[in-house]
Amino acid sequence: MRIVLFGPPGAGKGTQGVRLAEKLNITHLATGDMLRAEVGAGSELGKLAKQYMDRGDLVPDEVIINMIKSRLGGGDGMLIDGFPRTLGQAEALDAALQEANKPLDKCVYFKVDQDELVKRLINRASEQGRSDDTPETISRRMDVYQQQTAPVLDYYRSSGRIVEIDGLGTPDEVFNRLILAVGGENKN
Ligand code: AMP
Protein backbone atom coordinates (compact mmCIF):
# COMPACT_ATOMS: atom_id res chain seq x y z
CA MET A 1 0.00 0.00 0.00
CA ARG A 2 1.24 3.49 -0.86
CA ILE A 3 -0.19 6.36 1.16
CA VAL A 4 0.40 10.09 1.57
CA LEU A 5 -0.47 11.72 4.89
CA PHE A 6 -1.62 15.25 4.21
CA GLY A 7 -2.58 18.21 6.37
CA PRO A 8 -1.44 21.51 7.84
CA PRO A 9 1.52 21.82 10.23
CA GLY A 10 0.52 20.45 13.63
CA ALA A 11 -2.22 18.15 12.28
CA GLY A 12 -0.56 15.07 13.80
CA LYS A 13 0.83 13.47 10.65
CA GLY A 14 4.27 12.85 12.16
CA THR A 15 3.07 11.03 15.29
CA GLN A 16 0.48 9.00 13.41
CA GLY A 17 2.77 8.29 10.48
CA VAL A 18 5.37 6.54 12.62
CA ARG A 19 2.68 4.35 14.18
CA LEU A 20 0.93 3.50 10.94
CA ALA A 21 4.11 2.65 9.05
CA GLU A 22 5.08 0.33 11.88
CA LYS A 23 1.68 -1.35 11.97
CA LEU A 24 1.52 -1.87 8.20
CA ASN A 25 5.22 -2.70 8.07
CA ILE A 26 5.91 -0.23 5.27
CA THR A 27 8.66 2.35 4.74
CA HIS A 28 8.08 5.72 6.39
CA LEU A 29 9.33 8.68 4.36
CA ALA A 30 9.03 12.00 6.20
CA THR A 31 10.64 14.88 4.32
CA GLY A 32 10.80 17.15 7.40
CA ASP A 33 12.71 14.44 9.32
CA MET A 34 15.03 13.85 6.36
CA LEU A 35 15.78 17.57 6.13
CA ARG A 36 16.41 17.89 9.88
CA ALA A 37 18.84 14.94 9.62
CA GLU A 38 20.66 16.76 6.77
CA VAL A 39 20.79 19.95 8.84
CA GLY A 40 22.12 17.96 11.83
CA ALA A 41 24.79 16.34 9.66
CA GLY A 42 25.86 19.75 8.32
CA SER A 43 25.58 18.59 4.68
CA GLU A 44 25.33 21.01 1.73
CA LEU A 45 21.67 20.07 1.36
CA GLY A 46 21.15 20.69 5.08
CA LYS A 47 22.79 24.11 4.92
CA LEU A 48 20.64 25.12 1.98
CA ALA A 49 17.42 23.74 3.47
CA LYS A 50 17.98 25.36 6.85
CA GLN A 51 17.66 28.85 5.40
CA TYR A 52 14.16 28.05 4.18
CA MET A 53 13.10 25.99 7.20
CA ASP A 54 14.10 28.66 9.71
CA ARG A 55 11.89 31.18 7.90
CA GLY A 56 8.96 28.77 7.68
CA ASP A 57 9.26 28.68 3.88
CA LEU A 58 9.25 25.64 1.65
CA VAL A 59 12.52 24.21 0.40
CA PRO A 60 12.53 24.61 -3.43
CA ASP A 61 10.73 21.89 -5.40
CA GLU A 62 13.73 20.65 -7.38
CA VAL A 63 15.73 20.08 -4.16
CA ILE A 64 12.98 18.26 -2.32
CA ILE A 65 11.86 16.22 -5.35
CA ASN A 66 15.41 14.96 -5.92
CA MET A 67 15.72 14.10 -2.25
CA ILE A 68 12.53 12.05 -2.12
CA LYS A 69 13.08 10.38 -5.50
CA SER A 70 16.34 8.96 -4.22
CA ARG A 71 14.36 7.18 -1.46
CA LEU A 72 11.41 5.84 -3.44
CA GLY A 73 13.23 2.77 -4.63
CA GLY A 74 12.77 0.67 -1.47
CA GLY A 75 9.93 -1.75 -0.82
CA ASP A 76 6.52 -1.72 -2.49
CA GLY A 77 4.67 -0.24 0.46
CA MET A 78 5.37 3.29 1.62
CA LEU A 79 3.90 6.01 3.74
CA ILE A 80 4.88 9.54 2.80
CA ASP A 81 4.49 12.34 5.33
CA GLY A 82 5.13 16.05 4.68
CA PHE A 83 5.30 15.58 0.91
CA PRO A 84 3.89 16.70 -1.51
CA ARG A 85 3.47 20.31 -0.38
CA THR A 86 3.07 21.93 -3.81
CA LEU A 87 1.25 20.97 -7.01
CA GLY A 88 4.62 20.52 -8.73
CA GLN A 89 5.66 18.03 -6.05
CA ALA A 90 2.34 16.15 -6.34
CA GLU A 91 2.74 15.82 -10.10
CA ALA A 92 6.39 14.76 -9.78
CA LEU A 93 5.43 12.11 -7.21
CA ASP A 94 2.71 10.69 -9.45
CA ALA A 95 5.08 10.62 -12.41
CA ALA A 96 7.82 8.85 -10.44
CA LEU A 97 5.44 6.30 -8.93
CA GLN A 98 3.69 5.61 -12.26
CA GLU A 99 7.05 5.06 -13.89
CA ALA A 100 7.95 2.54 -11.21
CA ASN A 101 4.52 0.94 -11.67
CA LYS A 102 3.73 1.63 -8.02
CA PRO A 103 0.87 4.19 -8.12
CA LEU A 104 -0.32 6.00 -5.01
CA ASP A 105 -3.40 4.39 -3.43
CA LYS A 106 -4.61 7.09 -1.07
CA CYS A 107 -4.02 10.50 0.37
CA VAL A 108 -5.31 10.82 3.93
CA TYR A 109 -6.24 14.38 4.86
CA PHE A 110 -6.10 15.26 8.58
CA LYS A 111 -8.73 17.90 9.30
CA VAL A 112 -7.93 20.13 12.30
CA ASP A 113 -9.13 23.71 12.85
CA GLN A 114 -6.66 26.59 12.87
CA ASP A 115 -6.89 27.49 16.60
CA GLU A 116 -6.12 23.93 17.62
CA LEU A 117 -3.16 23.79 15.20
CA VAL A 118 -1.56 26.90 16.64
CA LYS A 119 -2.08 25.58 20.19
CA ARG A 120 -0.41 22.29 19.27
CA LEU A 121 2.55 23.95 17.58
CA ILE A 122 3.18 26.25 20.54
CA ASN A 123 3.00 23.22 22.81
CA ARG A 124 5.42 21.28 20.59
CA ALA A 125 7.82 24.22 20.66
CA SER A 126 8.11 23.98 24.44
CA GLU A 127 8.43 20.18 24.39
CA GLN A 128 10.76 19.59 21.43
CA GLY A 129 12.45 22.95 20.94
CA ARG A 130 12.16 22.82 17.13
CA SER A 131 13.83 25.94 15.76
CA ASP A 132 10.95 26.53 13.33
CA ASP A 133 8.24 26.46 16.03
CA THR A 134 8.56 30.16 16.98
CA PRO A 135 5.40 32.35 16.83
CA GLU A 136 6.66 34.10 13.65
CA THR A 137 7.49 30.92 11.74
CA ILE A 138 4.31 29.20 12.90
CA SER A 139 2.29 32.00 11.36
CA ARG A 140 4.41 31.94 8.18
CA ARG A 141 4.03 28.15 7.87
CA MET A 142 0.25 28.49 8.16
CA ASP A 143 0.22 31.08 5.35
CA VAL A 144 2.48 28.94 3.19
CA TYR A 145 0.17 25.98 3.78
CA GLN A 146 -2.89 27.96 2.66
CA GLN A 147 -1.19 29.45 -0.39
CA GLN A 148 1.00 26.65 -1.71
CA THR A 149 -0.05 23.38 -0.10
CA ALA A 150 -3.85 23.50 0.23
CA PRO A 151 -4.32 23.38 -3.61
CA VAL A 152 -2.76 19.90 -3.54
CA LEU A 153 -5.94 18.73 -1.80
CA ASP A 154 -8.01 19.48 -4.90
CA TYR A 155 -5.46 17.70 -7.04
CA TYR A 156 -6.00 14.48 -5.08
CA ARG A 157 -9.73 15.12 -4.71
CA SER A 158 -10.21 15.39 -8.45
CA SER A 159 -8.54 12.02 -8.94
CA GLY A 160 -10.70 10.44 -6.19
CA ARG A 161 -7.82 9.54 -3.92
CA ILE A 162 -8.63 11.68 -0.85
CA VAL A 163 -9.90 10.18 2.40
CA GLU A 164 -10.65 12.72 5.14
CA ILE A 165 -10.28 12.03 8.83
CA ASP A 166 -11.03 14.15 11.88
CA GLY A 167 -7.65 14.99 13.45
CA LEU A 168 -9.13 16.06 16.79
CA GLY A 169 -9.08 13.75 19.80
CA THR A 170 -6.55 11.56 21.56
CA PRO A 171 -3.71 9.99 19.55
CA ASP A 172 -5.44 6.58 19.93
CA GLU A 173 -8.75 7.92 18.63
CA VAL A 174 -7.07 9.48 15.62
CA PHE A 175 -5.04 6.32 14.99
CA ASN A 176 -8.18 4.19 14.91
CA ARG A 177 -9.77 6.55 12.37
CA LEU A 178 -6.60 6.40 10.32
CA ILE A 179 -6.59 2.60 10.27
CA LEU A 180 -10.21 2.59 9.10
CA ALA A 181 -9.43 5.21 6.46
CA VAL A 182 -6.67 3.13 4.89
CA GLY A 183 -8.71 -0.04 5.09
CA GLY A 184 -6.62 -1.77 7.75
CA GLU A 185 -7.97 -3.58 10.79
CA ASN A 186 -9.29 -1.48 13.64
CA LYS A 187 -7.17 -2.63 16.54
CA ASN A 188 -4.10 -1.36 18.34
P1 AMP B 1 7.75 19.28 8.71
O1 AMP B 1 8.55 18.56 9.73
O2 AMP B 1 7.06 18.35 7.74
O3 AMP B 1 6.79 20.28 9.31
O4 AMP B 1 8.77 20.13 7.81
C1 AMP B 1 9.59 21.14 8.38
C2 AMP B 1 10.09 22.08 7.31
O5 AMP B 1 10.85 21.37 6.33
C3 AMP B 1 9.00 22.80 6.50
O6 AMP B 1 8.51 23.95 7.14
C4 AMP B 1 9.77 23.12 5.21
O7 AMP B 1 10.64 24.21 5.39
C5 AMP B 1 10.62 21.88 5.02
N1 AMP B 1 9.91 20.85 4.24
C6 AMP B 1 9.50 19.62 4.66
N2 AMP B 1 8.87 18.97 3.68
C7 AMP B 1 8.90 19.79 2.61
C8 AMP B 1 8.38 19.71 1.28
N3 AMP B 1 7.71 18.63 0.86
N4 AMP B 1 8.58 20.76 0.45
C9 AMP B 1 9.26 21.84 0.83
N5 AMP B 1 9.74 22.01 2.07
C10 AMP B 1 9.56 20.99 2.95
mmCIF file of C-alpha atoms in Angstrom, residues 7-181:
data_model
loop_
_atom_site.group_PDB
_atom_site.id
_atom_site.type_symbol
_atom_site.label_atom_id
_atom_site.label_comp_id
_atom_site.label_asym_id
_atom_site.label_seq_id
_atom_site.Cartn_x
_atom_site.Cartn_y
_atom_site.Cartn_z
ATOM 1 C CA GLY A 7 -2.585 18.208 6.369
ATOM 2 C CA PRO A 8 -1.436 21.512 7.841
ATOM 3 C CA PRO A 9 1.519 21.819 10.231
ATOM 4 C CA GLY A 10 0.516 20.454 13.628
ATOM 5 C CA ALA A 11 -2.216 18.152 12.278
ATOM 6 C CA GLY A 12 -0.560 15.072 13.803
ATOM 7 C CA LYS A 13 0.834 13.466 10.645
ATOM 8 C CA GLY A 14 4.269 12.846 12.165
ATOM 9 C CA THR A 15 3.073 11.033 15.286
ATOM 10 C CA GLN A 16 0.480 8.998 13.411
ATOM 11 C CA GLY A 17 2.773 8.287 10.485
ATOM 12 C CA VAL A 18 5.374 6.541 12.618
ATOM 13 C CA ARG A 19 2.676 4.354 14.182
ATOM 14 C CA LEU A 20 0.926 3.504 10.940
ATOM 15 C CA ALA A 21 4.107 2.647 9.046
ATOM 16 C CA GLU A 22 5.083 0.325 11.878
ATOM 17 C CA LYS A 23 1.682 -1.350 11.967
ATOM 18 C CA LEU A 24 1.524 -1.868 8.200
ATOM 19 C CA ASN A 25 5.218 -2.697 8.072
ATOM 20 C CA ILE A 26 5.912 -0.233 5.271
ATOM 21 C CA THR A 27 8.664 2.347 4.735
ATOM 22 C CA HIS A 28 8.079 5.718 6.392
ATOM 23 C CA LEU A 29 9.331 8.682 4.361
ATOM 24 C CA ALA A 30 9.031 11.996 6.204
ATOM 25 C CA THR A 31 10.640 14.882 4.316
ATOM 26 C CA GLY A 32 10.798 17.146 7.404
ATOM 27 C CA ASP A 33 12.714 14.438 9.322
ATOM 28 C CA MET A 34 15.033 13.850 6.364
ATOM 29 C CA LEU A 35 15.784 17.567 6.129
ATOM 30 C CA ARG A 36 16.406 17.886 9.885
ATOM 31 C CA ALA A 37 18.843 14.943 9.618
ATOM 32 C CA GLU A 38 20.664 16.757 6.773
ATOM 33 C CA VAL A 39 20.786 19.951 8.843
ATOM 34 C CA GLY A 40 22.116 17.964 11.828
ATOM 35 C CA ALA A 41 24.786 16.343 9.659
ATOM 36 C CA GLY A 42 25.857 19.747 8.319
ATOM 37 C CA SER A 43 25.580 18.590 4.676
ATOM 38 C CA GLU A 44 25.326 21.005 1.732
ATOM 39 C CA LEU A 45 21.671 20.066 1.361
ATOM 40 C CA GLY A 46 21.151 20.691 5.080
ATOM 41 C CA LYS A 47 22.791 24.113 4.916
ATOM 42 C CA LEU A 48 20.635 25.121 1.980
ATOM 43 C CA ALA A 49 17.417 23.737 3.469
ATOM 44 C CA LYS A 50 17.977 25.362 6.855
ATOM 45 C CA GLN A 51 17.657 28.845 5.396
ATOM 46 C CA TYR A 52 14.155 28.049 4.179
ATOM 47 C CA MET A 53 13.096 25.989 7.196
ATOM 48 C CA ASP A 54 14.098 28.665 9.708
ATOM 49 C CA ARG A 55 11.893 31.179 7.903
ATOM 50 C CA GLY A 56 8.962 28.767 7.681
ATOM 51 C CA ASP A 57 9.265 28.681 3.883
ATOM 52 C CA LEU A 58 9.246 25.638 1.652
ATOM 53 C CA VAL A 59 12.517 24.212 0.398
ATOM 54 C CA PRO A 60 12.527 24.608 -3.435
ATOM 55 C CA ASP A 61 10.728 21.888 -5.399
ATOM 56 C CA GLU A 62 13.729 20.655 -7.375
ATOM 57 C CA VAL A 63 15.733 20.085 -4.164
ATOM 58 C CA ILE A 64 12.983 18.261 -2.324
ATOM 59 C CA ILE A 65 11.862 16.221 -5.351
ATOM 60 C CA ASN A 66 15.414 14.962 -5.916
ATOM 61 C CA MET A 67 15.719 14.096 -2.249
ATOM 62 C CA ILE A 68 12.530 12.046 -2.119
ATOM 63 C CA LYS A 69 13.081 10.379 -5.502
ATOM 64 C CA SER A 70 16.335 8.956 -4.221
ATOM 65 C CA ARG A 71 14.356 7.176 -1.462
ATOM 66 C CA LEU A 72 11.408 5.842 -3.439
ATOM 67 C CA GLY A 73 13.228 2.765 -4.631
ATOM 68 C CA GLY A 74 12.772 0.668 -1.469
ATOM 69 C CA GLY A 75 9.927 -1.750 -0.817
ATOM 70 C CA ASP A 76 6.520 -1.718 -2.487
ATOM 71 C CA GLY A 77 4.674 -0.238 0.460
ATOM 72 C CA MET A 78 5.367 3.290 1.617
ATOM 73 C CA LEU A 79 3.898 6.011 3.744
ATOM 74 C CA ILE A 80 4.878 9.543 2.799
ATOM 75 C CA ASP A 81 4.493 12.340 5.327
ATOM 76 C CA GLY A 82 5.129 16.046 4.679
ATOM 77 C CA PHE A 83 5.299 15.577 0.907
ATOM 78 C CA PRO A 84 3.889 16.702 -1.512
ATOM 79 C CA ARG A 85 3.471 20.307 -0.383
ATOM 80 C CA THR A 86 3.068 21.930 -3.812
ATOM 81 C CA LEU A 87 1.254 20.969 -7.005
ATOM 82 C CA GLY A 88 4.619 20.524 -8.729
ATOM 83 C CA GLN A 89 5.657 18.033 -6.049
ATOM 84 C CA ALA A 90 2.342 16.148 -6.337
ATOM 85 C CA GLU A 91 2.738 15.815 -10.100
ATOM 86 C CA ALA A 92 6.386 14.760 -9.776
ATOM 87 C CA LEU A 93 5.432 12.113 -7.207
ATOM 88 C CA ASP A 94 2.711 10.691 -9.446
ATOM 89 C CA ALA A 95 5.077 10.619 -12.411
ATOM 90 C CA ALA A 96 7.824 8.849 -10.445
ATOM 91 C CA LEU A 97 5.444 6.295 -8.932
ATOM 92 C CA GLN A 98 3.688 5.613 -12.264
ATOM 93 C CA GLU A 99 7.046 5.060 -13.886
ATOM 94 C CA ALA A 100 7.951 2.542 -11.206
ATOM 95 C CA ASN A 101 4.522 0.938 -11.665
ATOM 96 C CA LYS A 102 3.730 1.635 -8.021
ATOM 97 C CA PRO A 103 0.870 4.193 -8.116
ATOM 98 C CA LEU A 104 -0.320 6.002 -5.008
ATOM 99 C CA ASP A 105 -3.396 4.388 -3.430
ATOM 100 C CA LYS A 106 -4.607 7.086 -1.071
ATOM 101 C CA CYS A 107 -4.021 10.498 0.368
ATOM 102 C CA VAL A 108 -5.310 10.816 3.931
ATOM 103 C CA TYR A 109 -6.236 14.380 4.860
ATOM 104 C CA PHE A 110 -6.100 15.257 8.581
ATOM 105 C CA LYS A 111 -8.729 17.898 9.304
ATOM 106 C CA VAL A 112 -7.932 20.130 12.300
ATOM 107 C CA ASP A 113 -9.132 23.711 12.848
ATOM 108 C CA GLN A 114 -6.662 26.588 12.866
ATOM 109 C CA ASP A 115 -6.894 27.490 16.600
ATOM 110 C CA GLU A 116 -6.121 23.931 17.618
ATOM 111 C CA LEU A 117 -3.165 23.788 15.200
ATOM 112 C CA VAL A 118 -1.557 26.902 16.636
ATOM 113 C CA LYS A 119 -2.079 25.580 20.194
ATOM 114 C CA ARG A 120 -0.414 22.287 19.270
ATOM 115 C CA LEU A 121 2.553 23.954 17.577
ATOM 116 C CA ILE A 122 3.179 26.248 20.544
ATOM 117 C CA ASN A 123 3.000 23.222 22.808
ATOM 118 C CA ARG A 124 5.420 21.280 20.587
ATOM 119 C CA ALA A 125 7.822 24.224 20.663
ATOM 120 C CA SER A 126 8.108 23.983 24.439
ATOM 121 C CA GLU A 127 8.426 20.178 24.385
ATOM 122 C CA GLN A 128 10.763 19.587 21.428
ATOM 123 C CA GLY A 129 12.453 22.953 20.939
ATOM 124 C CA ARG A 130 12.162 22.816 17.132
ATOM 125 C CA SER A 131 13.833 25.939 15.763
ATOM 126 C CA ASP A 132 10.946 26.525 13.331
ATOM 127 C CA ASP A 133 8.244 26.462 16.031
ATOM 128 C CA THR A 134 8.559 30.161 16.984
ATOM 129 C CA PRO A 135 5.400 32.347 16.826
ATOM 130 C CA GLU A 136 6.663 34.095 13.648
ATOM 131 C CA THR A 137 7.491 30.921 11.736
ATOM 132 C CA ILE A 138 4.310 29.196 12.897
ATOM 133 C CA SER A 139 2.291 32.004 11.364
ATOM 134 C CA ARG A 140 4.407 31.942 8.185
ATOM 135 C CA ARG A 141 4.029 28.152 7.869
ATOM 136 C CA MET A 142 0.249 28.485 8.164
ATOM 137 C CA ASP A 143 0.220 31.084 5.349
ATOM 138 C CA VAL A 144 2.484 28.939 3.194
ATOM 139 C CA TYR A 145 0.167 25.977 3.781
ATOM 140 C CA GLN A 146 -2.892 27.959 2.661
ATOM 141 C CA GLN A 147 -1.189 29.446 -0.389
ATOM 142 C CA GLN A 148 1.004 26.646 -1.712
ATOM 143 C CA THR A 149 -0.047 23.383 -0.103
ATOM 144 C CA ALA A 150 -3.852 23.496 0.227
ATOM 145 C CA PRO A 151 -4.322 23.383 -3.608
ATOM 146 C CA VAL A 152 -2.757 19.901 -3.540
ATOM 147 C CA LEU A 153 -5.940 18.725 -1.801
ATOM 148 C CA ASP A 154 -8.008 19.481 -4.901
ATOM 149 C CA TYR A 155 -5.462 17.700 -7.041
ATOM 150 C CA TYR A 156 -6.004 14.480 -5.085
ATOM 151 C CA ARG A 157 -9.728 15.125 -4.709
ATOM 152 C CA SER A 158 -10.210 15.386 -8.454
ATOM 153 C CA SER A 159 -8.541 12.018 -8.937
ATOM 154 C CA GLY A 160 -10.703 10.445 -6.194
ATOM 155 C CA ARG A 161 -7.819 9.544 -3.918
ATOM 156 C CA ILE A 162 -8.633 11.679 -0.852
ATOM 157 C CA VAL A 163 -9.900 10.185 2.398
ATOM 158 C CA GLU A 164 -10.647 12.720 5.139
ATOM 159 C CA ILE A 165 -10.275 12.027 8.826
ATOM 160 C CA ASP A 166 -11.026 14.152 11.876
ATOM 161 C CA GLY A 167 -7.649 14.988 13.449
ATOM 162 C CA LEU A 168 -9.133 16.055 16.788
ATOM 163 C CA GLY A 169 -9.076 13.750 19.798
ATOM 164 C CA THR A 170 -6.546 11.559 21.559
ATOM 165 C CA PRO A 171 -3.713 9.994 19.547
ATOM 166 C CA ASP A 172 -5.435 6.583 19.931
ATOM 167 C CA GLU A 173 -8.751 7.915 18.629
ATOM 168 C CA VAL A 174 -7.072 9.483 15.618
ATOM 169 C CA PHE A 175 -5.039 6.323 14.992
ATOM 170 C CA ASN A 176 -8.184 4.186 14.911
ATOM 171 C CA ARG A 177 -9.774 6.547 12.373
ATOM 172 C CA LEU A 178 -6.598 6.397 10.317
ATOM 173 C CA ILE A 179 -6.592 2.600 10.271
ATOM 174 C CA LEU A 180 -10.207 2.587 9.104
ATOM 175 C CA ALA A 181 -9.431 5.207 6.455
#
